[in-house]
CSV table of C-alpha atoms in Angstrom, one decimal:
chain,number,residue,atom,x,y,z
T,29,MET,CA,174.5,47.5,98.5
T,30,THR,CA,173.3,49.4,95.5
T,31,ALA,CA,172.0,53.0,95.7
T,32,THR,CA,168.6,51.7,94.6
T,33,ALA,CA,168.5,48.8,97.3
T,34,SER,CA,169.5,51.4,100.0
T,35,HIS,CA,166.6,53.6,98.9
T,36,SER,CA,164.2,50.7,99.1
T,37,THR,CA,165.3,50.0,102.6
T,38,THR,CA,165.0,53.6,103.8
T,39,VAL,CA,161.5,53.8,102.2
T,40,ALA,CA,160.3,50.5,103.5
T,41,ARG,CA,161.3,51.0,107.1
T,42,PRO,CA,159.0,53.9,107.8
T,43,ARG,CA,156.3,52.2,106.2
T,44,LEU,CA,157.0,49.0,108.2
T,45,MET,CA,156.9,51.2,111.5
T,46,ALA,CA,153.6,52.6,110.4
T,47,ALA,CA,152.3,49.2,109.7
T,48,ILE,CA,153.2,48.0,113.2
T,49,VAL,CA,151.6,50.9,114.8
T,50,ALA,CA,148.6,50.5,112.6
T,51,VAL,CA,148.2,46.9,113.9
T,52,ALA,CA,147.9,48.3,117.6
T,53,PHE,CA,145.6,51.0,116.5
T,54,PHE,CA,143.2,48.7,114.7
T,55,MET,CA,143.0,46.6,117.9
T,56,GLN,CA,142.0,49.6,119.9
T,57,ALA,CA,139.7,51.1,117.3
T,58,LEU,CA,137.9,47.8,116.7
T,59,ASP,CA,137.4,47.1,120.4
T,60,GLY,CA,135.7,50.6,120.7
T,61,THR,CA,133.1,49.8,118.1
T,62,ILE,CA,132.8,45.9,118.0
T,63,ILE,CA,131.2,45.5,121.6
T,64,ALA,CA,128.3,48.1,121.1
T,65,THR,CA,126.0,45.3,119.7
T,66,SER,CA,127.0,43.0,122.7
T,67,LEU,CA,125.5,45.2,125.3
T,68,PRO,CA,122.2,43.3,125.9
T,69,ALA,CA,124.1,40.0,126.1
T,70,MET,CA,126.6,41.3,128.5
T,71,ALA,CA,124.0,42.8,130.7
T,72,ALA,CA,122.1,39.6,130.8
T,73,ASP,CA,125.3,37.5,131.9
T,74,PHE,CA,126.1,40.2,134.6
T,75,ARG,CA,122.5,40.2,135.8
T,76,THR,CA,122.1,43.9,135.3
T,77,ASP,CA,120.6,46.3,132.8
T,78,VAL,CA,122.1,48.1,129.7
T,79,VAL,CA,122.1,51.5,131.5
T,80,SER,CA,124.2,50.1,134.5
T,81,LEU,CA,126.6,48.5,132.1
T,82,ASN,CA,127.7,51.9,131.0
T,83,VAL,CA,129.8,52.1,134.0
T,84,GLY,CA,132.4,50.0,132.1
T,85,PHE,CA,132.5,52.5,129.2
T,86,THR,CA,132.7,55.6,131.6
T,87,ALA,CA,135.5,53.9,133.3
T,88,TYR,CA,137.3,53.5,130.1
T,89,LEU,CA,136.8,57.0,129.1
T,90,LEU,CA,138.0,58.3,132.6
T,91,ALA,CA,141.2,56.1,132.3
T,92,MET,CA,141.9,57.4,128.9
T,93,ALA,CA,141.4,60.9,129.9
T,94,VAL,CA,143.8,60.7,132.9
T,95,CYS,CA,146.5,59.0,130.9
T,96,ILE,CA,146.7,60.8,127.5
T,97,PRO,CA,148.0,64.1,128.8
T,98,PRO,CA,151.2,62.5,130.4
T,99,ALA,CA,151.7,60.1,127.4
T,100,GLY,CA,154.4,62.4,125.7
T,101,TRP,CA,156.3,62.8,129.1
T,102,LEU,CA,156.3,59.0,129.7
T,103,ALA,CA,157.6,58.3,126.1
T,104,ASP,CA,160.5,60.8,126.7
T,105,ARG,CA,161.2,59.5,130.0
T,106,TRP,CA,161.1,55.8,129.3
T,107,GLY,CA,161.5,55.6,125.6
T,108,ALA,CA,158.6,55.5,123.1
T,109,ARG,CA,159.0,52.0,122.0
T,110,ASN,CA,159.0,50.7,125.7
T,111,VAL,CA,156.0,52.6,126.5
T,112,PHE,CA,154.2,51.6,123.2
T,113,LEU,CA,155.2,47.9,123.8
T,114,GLY,CA,153.8,48.2,127.5
T,115,ALA,CA,150.5,49.8,126.2
T,116,ILE,CA,150.0,47.0,123.7
T,117,VAL,CA,150.6,44.2,126.6
T,118,LEU,CA,148.4,46.1,129.0
T,119,PHE,CA,145.5,46.5,126.4
T,120,THR,CA,145.8,42.9,125.3
T,121,LEU,CA,145.9,41.3,128.9
T,122,SER,CA,143.0,43.7,130.0
T,123,SER,CA,140.9,42.5,127.0
T,124,LEU,CA,141.5,38.9,128.4
T,125,ALA,CA,140.4,40.1,131.8
T,126,CYS,CA,137.1,41.7,130.2
T,127,ALA,CA,136.4,38.4,128.5
T,128,MET,CA,136.8,36.6,131.8
T,129,ALA,CA,134.8,39.1,133.9
T,130,GLU,CA,131.8,37.5,135.8
T,131,GLY,CA,130.3,40.7,137.2
T,132,LEU,CA,130.0,44.4,136.5
T,133,TRP,CA,132.6,45.7,138.7
T,134,THR,CA,135.3,43.2,137.7
T,135,PHE,CA,134.4,44.3,134.0
T,136,ALA,CA,134.8,47.9,135.0
T,137,ALA,CA,138.2,47.4,136.5
T,138,ALA,CA,139.3,45.6,133.4
T,139,ARG,CA,138.1,48.5,131.3
T,140,ILE,CA,140.1,50.9,133.3
T,141,ALA,CA,143.2,48.9,132.5
T,142,GLN,CA,142.2,48.8,128.9
T,143,GLY,CA,141.6,52.6,128.8
T,144,ILE,CA,145.1,53.3,130.4
T,145,GLY,CA,146.6,51.0,127.5
T,146,GLY,CA,144.6,52.8,124.9
T,147,ALA,CA,145.5,56.2,126.1
T,148,LEU,CA,149.3,55.5,125.8
T,149,MET,CA,149.1,53.6,122.7
T,150,THR,CA,147.8,56.3,120.3
T,151,PRO,CA,149.9,59.2,121.0
T,152,VAL,CA,153.0,57.3,121.5
T,153,GLY,CA,152.4,55.2,118.3
T,154,ARG,CA,152.1,58.4,116.4
T,155,GLN,CA,155.2,59.7,118.0
T,156,ILE,CA,157.2,56.7,116.8
T,157,VAL,CA,155.9,57.1,113.3
T,158,LEU,CA,156.7,60.8,113.3
T,159,ARG,CA,160.3,60.3,114.6
T,160,ASN,CA,161.2,57.6,112.1
T,161,THR,CA,159.5,59.1,109.0
T,162,PRO,CA,161.0,61.5,106.6
T,163,LYS,CA,158.6,64.2,105.6
T,164,SER,CA,158.7,62.9,102.0
T,165,GLU,CA,157.1,59.6,103.2
T,166,LEU,CA,154.7,61.1,105.9
T,167,VAL,CA,151.6,60.9,103.6
T,168,ASP,CA,152.1,57.2,103.2
T,169,ALA,CA,152.9,56.6,106.8
T,170,ILE,CA,149.8,58.6,108.2
T,171,ALA,CA,147.6,56.9,105.6
T,172,LEU,CA,148.6,53.5,107.0
T,173,ILE,CA,148.0,54.5,110.8
T,174,THR,CA,144.7,56.3,109.7
T,175,TRP,CA,142.9,53.3,108.1
T,176,PRO,CA,142.0,51.7,111.4
T,177,ALA,CA,140.0,54.7,112.6
T,178,LEU,CA,138.2,54.7,109.1
T,179,ILE,CA,137.5,51.0,108.8
T,180,ALA,CA,136.8,50.0,112.4
T,181,PRO,CA,133.6,52.0,113.0
T,182,VAL,CA,132.2,50.6,109.6
T,183,ILE,CA,133.0,46.8,110.1
T,184,GLY,CA,132.9,46.7,114.0
T,185,PRO,CA,129.1,46.6,114.7
T,186,VAL,CA,128.6,44.2,111.9
T,187,LEU,CA,131.3,41.9,113.0
T,188,GLY,CA,130.3,42.5,116.7
T,189,GLY,CA,126.8,41.3,116.0
T,190,TRP,CA,127.9,38.3,114.2
T,191,ILE,CA,130.3,37.2,116.8
T,192,THR,CA,127.8,37.8,119.7
T,193,THR,CA,125.2,35.8,117.8
T,194,HIS,CA,127.2,32.9,116.9
T,195,ALA,CA,130.1,32.7,119.5
T,196,GLY,CA,129.2,34.9,122.5
T,197,TRP,CA,130.1,38.4,123.5
T,198,ARG,CA,133.3,37.3,125.3
T,199,TRP,CA,134.9,36.6,122.0
T,200,ASN,CA,134.7,40.2,120.9
T,201,PHE,CA,137.4,40.7,123.6
T,202,LEU,CA,139.2,37.5,123.0
T,203,LEU,CA,139.7,38.7,119.4
T,204,ASN,CA,142.1,41.2,120.7
T,205,LEU,CA,144.5,38.5,122.0
T,206,PRO,CA,145.9,37.3,118.6
T,207,ILE,CA,145.9,40.9,117.3
T,208,GLY,CA,147.9,42.1,120.3
T,209,ALA,CA,150.3,39.1,120.2
T,210,VAL,CA,151.1,40.1,116.6
T,211,GLY,CA,151.6,43.7,117.6
T,212,VAL,CA,154.0,42.7,120.4
T,213,ALA,CA,156.0,40.3,118.2
T,214,LEU,CA,156.4,43.0,115.5
T,215,THR,CA,157.3,45.8,117.9
T,216,LEU,CA,160.1,43.5,119.5
T,217,LEU,CA,161.4,42.5,116.1
T,218,PHE,CA,161.4,45.7,114.3
T,219,LEU,CA,161.0,48.7,116.5
T,220,GLN,CA,164.4,49.9,118.0
T,221,GLY,CA,164.7,51.2,121.6
T,222,GLY,CA,167.0,53.9,122.8
T,223,ASP,CA,164.7,56.8,121.9
T,224,ARG,CA,164.7,58.3,125.4
T,225,GLU,CA,164.8,62.2,125.6
T,226,PRO,CA,166.7,64.3,128.3
T,227,ALA,CA,164.6,64.0,131.4
T,228,ARG,CA,162.5,66.9,132.4
T,229,PRO,CA,160.5,67.7,135.5
T,230,PHE,CA,157.0,66.1,135.7
T,231,ASP,CA,154.4,69.0,135.7
T,232,ARG,CA,152.0,67.7,138.6
T,233,LEU,CA,149.7,70.7,138.4
T,234,GLY,CA,149.4,70.5,134.7
T,235,PHE,CA,148.5,66.8,134.9
T,236,LEU,CA,146.0,67.5,137.4
T,237,TRP,CA,144.2,70.4,135.6
T,238,THR,CA,144.5,68.8,132.1
T,239,SER,CA,143.4,65.4,133.0
T,240,ALA,CA,140.4,66.5,135.2
T,241,ALA,CA,139.4,68.8,132.3
T,242,LEU,CA,139.6,66.1,129.7
T,243,ALA,CA,137.9,63.7,131.9
T,244,LEU,CA,134.8,65.9,132.7
T,245,ILE,CA,134.5,66.9,129.0
T,246,LEU,CA,134.7,63.4,127.7
T,247,VAL,CA,132.4,62.0,130.2
T,248,GLY,CA,129.9,64.9,129.8
T,249,LEU,CA,129.8,64.3,126.0
T,250,GLU,CA,129.4,60.5,126.6
T,251,PHE,CA,126.5,61.1,128.9
T,252,LEU,CA,124.9,63.8,126.6
T,253,SER,CA,124.8,61.1,123.9
T,254,GLN,CA,122.9,59.0,126.2
T,255,ASP,CA,120.3,61.7,126.8
T,256,ALA,CA,121.5,62.6,130.4
T,257,GLY,CA,120.6,66.2,129.7
T,258,ILE,CA,121.4,68.7,132.3
T,259,PRO,CA,124.0,66.7,134.2
T,260,ALA,CA,125.9,66.0,130.9
T,261,ALA,CA,125.8,69.7,130.1
T,262,LEU,CA,127.1,70.8,133.5
T,263,LEU,CA,129.8,68.3,133.3
T,264,THR,CA,130.9,69.4,130.0
T,265,LEU,CA,130.8,73.2,131.0
T,266,LEU,CA,132.9,72.4,134.2
T,267,GLY,CA,135.4,70.5,132.0
T,268,LEU,CA,135.7,73.5,129.9
T,269,ALA,CA,136.2,75.8,132.7
T,270,LEU,CA,139.0,73.6,134.0
T,271,GLY,CA,140.4,73.4,130.5
T,272,GLY,CA,140.8,77.2,130.6
T,273,LEU,CA,142.8,76.9,133.9
T,274,ALA,CA,144.9,74.2,132.3
T,275,VAL,CA,145.7,76.4,129.3
T,276,ARG,CA,146.7,79.3,131.6
T,277,HIS,CA,148.9,77.0,133.6
T,278,LEU,CA,150.6,75.3,130.5
T,279,ARG,CA,151.3,78.7,129.0
T,280,ARG,CA,153.2,79.9,132.2
T,281,ALA,CA,154.8,76.8,133.4
T,282,PRO,CA,158.6,76.5,132.9
T,283,HIS,CA,158.3,72.7,132.0
T,284,PRO,CA,154.7,72.2,131.0
T,285,LEU,CA,153.2,68.8,130.7
T,286,VAL,CA,152.1,69.7,127.0
T,287,ASP,CA,154.0,72.5,125.3
T,288,LEU,CA,151.3,74.8,123.8
T,289,ARG,CA,154.0,76.5,121.8
T,290,VAL,CA,153.3,73.9,119.1
T,291,LEU,CA,150.0,75.8,118.4
T,292,ALA,CA,152.1,78.6,116.9
T,293,THR,CA,152.3,76.1,113.8
T,294,GLN,CA,149.4,77.3,111.7
T,295,THR,CA,148.7,73.9,110.0
T,296,PHE,CA,148.8,72.1,113.4
T,297,ALA,CA,146.5,74.8,115.1
T,298,MET,CA,144.0,74.7,112.0
T,299,SER,CA,143.8,70.9,112.1
T,300,SER,CA,143.9,70.3,115.9
T,301,LEU,CA,141.6,73.0,117.3
T,302,VAL,CA,138.1,74.1,116.3
T,303,THR,CA,138.2,73.7,112.5
T,304,GLY,CA,139.9,70.3,112.6
T,305,THR,CA,137.8,68.9,115.4
T,306,VAL,CA,134.4,70.0,113.9
T,307,ALA,CA,135.6,68.5,110.4
T,308,ARG,CA,136.5,65.2,112.2
T,309,MET,CA,133.2,65.3,114.0
T,310,VAL,CA,131.3,65.3,110.7
T,311,ILE,CA,133.5,62.4,109.5
T,312,ASN,CA,133.1,60.4,112.6
T,313,ALA,CA,129.2,60.9,112.8
T,314,THR,CA,128.5,59.1,109.5
T,315,PRO,CA,129.2,55.6,110.5
T,316,PHE,CA,126.9,56.3,113.5
T,317,LEU,CA,124.0,57.8,111.5
T,318,LEU,CA,124.0,55.7,108.4
T,319,PRO,CA,123.0,52.3,110.1
T,320,LEU,CA,120.1,54.4,112.1
T,321,LEU,CA,119.0,55.8,108.7
T,322,PHE,CA,118.8,52.3,107.1
T,323,GLN,CA,117.6,50.2,109.9
T,324,VAL,CA,115.3,52.5,112.0
T,325,GLY,CA,114.4,55.1,109.4
T,326,MET,CA,114.0,52.9,106.4
T,327,GLY,CA,113.2,49.5,108.1
T,328,LEU,CA,116.0,47.5,106.4
T,329,SER,CA,117.3,44.3,108.1
T,330,ALA,CA,120.7,44.1,109.8
T,331,VAL,CA,121.9,42.0,106.9
T,332,GLU,CA,120.9,44.6,104.4
T,333,THR,CA,122.3,47.5,106.4
T,334,GLY,CA,125.6,45.4,106.8
T,335,SER,CA,125.8,44.9,103.0
T,336,LEU,CA,125.3,48.8,102.3
T,337,MET,CA,127.9,49.7,105.0
T,338,LEU,CA,130.3,47.2,103.2
T,339,VAL,CA,130.1,49.4,100.1
T,340,TYR,CA,131.0,52.3,102.2
T,341,PHE,CA,133.8,50.6,103.6
T,342,LEU,CA,135.0,49.6,100.1
T,343,GLY,CA,135.0,53.3,99.2
T,344,ASN,CA,137.2,54.0,102.2
T,345,LEU,CA,139.6,51.3,101.2
T,346,ALA,CA,139.8,52.2,97.4
T,347,MET,CA,140.9,55.7,98.1
T,348,LYS,CA,144.0,54.5,99.8
T,349,VAL,CA,145.7,53.8,96.4
T,350,ALA,CA,145.3,57.3,95.3
T,351,THR,CA,145.8,59.3,98.3
T,352,THR,CA,149.5,60.1,97.9
T,353,ARG,CA,149.2,61.0,94.2
T,354,THR,CA,146.1,63.2,94.7
T,355,LEU,CA,147.8,65.1,97.5
T,356,ARG,CA,150.8,65.8,95.3
T,357,ARG,CA,148.7,66.8,92.4
T,358,PHE,CA,146.5,69.3,94.4
T,359,GLY,CA,148.2,70.0,97.6
T,360,PHE,CA,146.7,70.2,101.1
T,361,ARG,CA,144.8,73.5,101.0
T,362,THR,CA,143.0,72.7,97.7
T,363,LEU,CA,142.2,69.1,98.7
T,364,LEU,CA,140.9,70.1,102.2
T,365,VAL,CA,138.6,72.6,100.7
T,366,ALA,CA,137.4,70.8,97.5
T,367,ASN,CA,137.4,67.3,98.8
T,368,GLY,CA,135.8,68.5,102.2
T,369,ILE,CA,132.9,70.0,100.2
T,370,LEU,CA,132.5,66.8,98.2
T,371,ALA,CA,132.7,64.6,101.4
T,372,SER,CA,130.2,66.9,103.4
T,373,GLY,CA,127.9,67.1,100.4
T,374,ALA,CA,127.7,63.4,100.2
T,375,VAL,CA,126.7,63.3,103.9
T,376,ALA,CA,124.1,66.0,103.2
T,377,ALA,CA,122.8,64.0,100.2
T,378,PHE,CA,121.8,61.2,102.5
T,379,ALA,CA,119.1,63.6,103.7
T,380,LEU,CA,117.3,62.8,100.5
T,381,VAL,CA,117.5,59.1,100.7
T,382,ASP,CA,114.4,57.1,101.5
T,383,GLY,CA,112.8,53.8,100.6
T,384,GLN,CA,112.1,54.9,97.1
T,385,THR,CA,115.7,55.6,96.4
T,386,PRO,CA,117.0,53.4,93.6
T,387,ARG,CA,119.4,50.9,95.1
T,388,LEU,CA,122.1,51.6,92.4
T,389,LEU,CA,122.1,55.2,93.2
T,390,LEU,CA,122.2,54.5,96.9
T,391,LEU,CA,125.3,52.3,96.3
T,392,ALA,CA,126.9,54.9,94.2
T,393,LEU,CA,126.5,57.5,96.9
T,394,LEU,CA,127.9,55.3,99.6
T,395,PHE,CA,130.9,54.5,97.5
T,396,VAL,CA,131.6,58.2,96.7
T,397,ALA,CA,131.0,59.0,100.4
T,398,GLY,CA,133.6,56.4,101.4
T,399,LEU,CA,136.1,57.7,99.0
T,400,THR,CA,135.8,61.3,100.0
T,401,ARG,CA,135.7,60.5,103.8
T,402,SER,CA,138.9,58.5,103.5
T,403,MET,CA,140.8,61.3,101.6
T,404,GLN,CA,139.6,63.9,104.0
T,405,PHE,CA,140.6,61.9,107.1
T,406,THR,CA,144.0,61.2,105.7
T,407,ALA,CA,144.7,64.8,104.7
T,408,LEU,CA,143.7,66.1,108.0
T,409,ASN,CA,145.7,63.7,110.0
T,410,THR,CA,148.8,64.3,107.7
T,411,ILE,CA,148.7,68.0,107.6
T,412,THR,CA,148.4,68.0,111.5
T,413,PHE,CA,152.2,67.1,111.7
T,414,ALA,CA,153.4,68.4,108.3
T,415,ASP,CA,155.1,71.5,109.7
T,416,VAL,CA,155.7,70.3,113.3
T,417,GLU,CA,159.4,70.7,114.4
T,418,PRO,CA,161.0,67.5,115.7
T,419,ARG,CA,161.3,68.9,119.3
T,420,GLU,CA,157.6,69.5,119.2
T,421,ARG,CA,156.4,66.1,118.1
T,422,GLY,CA,155.7,64.7,121.6
T,423,ALA,CA,153.5,67.7,122.6
T,424,ALA,CA,152.0,67.6,119.1
T,425,THR,CA,150.9,63.9,119.3
T,426,THR,CA,149.6,64.3,122.8
T,427,PHE,CA,147.6,67.4,122.1
T,428,SER,CA,146.2,65.9,118.9
T,429,SER,CA,145.2,62.7,120.6
T,430,MET,CA,143.0,64.7,123.1
T,431,THR,CA,141.3,66.7,120.5
T,432,GLN,CA,140.7,63.6,118.3
T,433,GLN,CA,139.1,61.8,121.1
T,434,LEU,CA,136.9,64.8,121.7
T,435,SER,CA,135.9,64.8,118.0
T,436,VAL,CA,134.8,61.1,118.3
T,437,LEU,CA,132.5,61.7,121.3
T,438,LEU,CA,131.3,65.1,119.7
T,439,ALA,CA,130.2,63.2,116.6
T,440,VAL,CA,127.9,60.7,118.5
T,441,ALA,CA,126.7,63.4,121.1
T,442,GLY,CA,126.1,65.9,118.3
T,443,ALA,CA,124.2,63.5,116.0
T,444,ALA,CA,122.1,62.2,118.9
T,445,LEU,CA,121.3,65.8,119.9
T,446,LEU,CA,120.3,66.7,116.3
T,447,ILE,CA,118.0,63.6,116.1
T,448,ARG,CA,116.4,64.7,119.4
T,449,LEU,CA,115.9,68.3,118.3
T,450,SER,CA,114.2,67.0,115.1
T,451,VAL,CA,112.0,64.8,117.0
T,452,LEU,CA,111.1,67.8,119.3
T,453,THR,CA,110.4,70.0,116.4
T,454,GLY,CA,108.2,67.4,114.7
T,455,ALA,CA,106.3,65.8,117.6
T,456,GLY,CA,106.5,68.5,120.3
T,457,THR,CA,108.4,66.2,122.7
T,458,MET,CA,111.6,64.4,122.8
T,459,GLU,CA,110.0,61.2,124.2
T,460,ALA,CA,108.6,60.3,120.8
T,461,GLU,CA,110.2,57.8,118.6
T,462,ALA,CA,112.6,59.0,116.0
T,463,THR,CA,111.5,58.4,112.4
T,464,LEU,CA,113.2,58.7,108.9
T,465,PRO,CA,112.8,62.5,108.7
T,466,ASP,CA,114.7,62.9,111.9
T,467,PHE,CA,117.8,60.9,110.7
T,468,GLN,CA,117.6,62.7,107.3
T,469,ALA,CA,117.6,66.1,109.2
T,470,ALA,CA,120.7,65.0,111.2
T,471,LEU,CA,122.5,64.0,108.2
T,472,GLY,CA,121.6,67.1,106.4
T,473,VAL,CA,122.7,69.4,109.3
T,474,MET,CA,126.0,67.6,109.6
T,475,GLY,CA,126.6,68.0,105.9
T,476,VAL,CA,126.1,71.7,105.9
T,477,VAL,CA,128.3,72.1,109.0
T,478,GLY,CA,131.0,70.0,107.2
T,479,ILE,CA,130.7,72.2,104.0
T,480,LEU,CA,131.0,75.4,106.1
T,481,THR,CA,134.0,74.0,108.1
T,482,SER,CA,135.9,72.9,104.7
T,483,LEU,CA,135.8,76.6,103.6
T,484,ARG,CA,137.7,77.6,106.7
T,485,PHE,CA,140.8,75.8,105.2
T,486,LEU,CA,141.0,78.6,102.5
T,487,VAL,CA,142.9,80.6,105.2
T,488,LEU,CA,145.9,78.3,104.9
T,489,PRO,CA,148.7,79.4,102.5
T,490,HIS,CA,148.6,77.6,99.1
T,491,ASP,CA,151.9,75.9,99.9
T,492,ALA,CA,150.7,74.5,103.3
T,493,GLY,CA,152.5,71.3,104.0
T,494,ALA,CA,154.1,71.2,100.6
T,495,GLU,CA,157.3,69.5,101.9
T,496,VAL,CA,155.2,66.6,103.1
T,497,SER,CA,152.6,66.4,100.0
T,498,GLY,CA,155.4,66.7,97.6
T,499,THR,CA,153.6,69.5,95.7
T,500,LEU,CA,155.8,71.4,93.4
T,501,LEU,CA,155.0,75.2,93.5
T,502,LYS,CA,156.5,78.1,91.8
T,503,ALA,CA,155.7,80.4,94.7
T,504,PRO,CA,158.2,80.8,97.4
T,505,ARG,CA,157.6,78.8,100.7
T,506,ALA,CA,155.4,80.6,103.0
T,507,GLY,CA,156.2,80.6,106.7
T,508,GLN,CA,154.1,78.4,108.7
T,509,ARG,CA,154.5,80.3,112.0
T,510,LYS,CA,151.8,82.7,113.1
């Protein structure tokens, strides 16, 4: 084999692994967004109301919350490839069970199984990519496994509405079967086993505190987005209190379930704690707010809204070809600040959009918003692991999965809260219907929050993540440990 051929093989394999993991991630991300438009049809079939149907979604969140914290330990104990394969199989079969459900409680049970599969799939999939990708190829690999989270929220509601209308809501779940089958086949063919780590004791108390805290926070945020008010706030606060106990335990335990020493890595801490979570919240809120702005605020039809969101999706997709080159040209610090301001400015600009906005200008704004959103999301997800040591990757993927799941729910809950506060300010009561100014206000505030958050990345050293981005710097490499 020639040197060139050998290099092509070493480069192609990490990308192949990332593509296989991306297939599973796409199935999970699409499932989370595609069924939102099916709720009325599902409630009618189950002879219940849409509010009662939320038990299925709460069950999914609780299952995820319980099973994300031990994901790293399970991958070390049984092998990341085996756990990942089992998670795909479980998620696929439970999707079939959801499609076959005849009542609310059988649906909820199937959603619990789905949540367990999804909770293990995400952190373990990332762990597989990190373990098998050299740092010089990490940008491309992370970009591949990031695109499902970018694309699914944009195309999911449109696709779900079409499937529900023309084929029935059960096909939204049946769609996972061929995707899952492809994921299983690719995993068996191309991912190698034998990746177990030396056994370590299972931290039962860490599991109890961490899972309980995450469960209460996730369910509290979900209820907050549904206008549950005081109960939601109490659940969230109780979860935060238990989270404090969990952190205290994990810092003292000899064999913690999640090793918090990874937070000593500045780039990981910055992108996984408050700054990164808020930045992701702004990114994740846009696919939720834009359809509301177009349909409820501006009175556009579902078809018109879908067409506009398609332009947004194309912007997300178009940036993928330039992500690696742009990161190598500017580096993480400059890009996270400058592109973050552009991306957040684009979100804020939608506060000025109304029925009189020229369509061409609106399309250009959507495309630019998609471009910058894609770049920011990929840069955030890549720098998260840029300086993490190999021995810390299990803890890093588990902790990052927890905070990223929080950011998704924070996005919806935060956007919903901003809309209600705007309604209260304008009408004097939260019971009034939201109108165009309320959606504009929510987008404007999200944009400003995003701009301020982007400026926080200025505290990073100029060469943060340079080994991963490939940026050539004259200055000596700065240490990444606090």
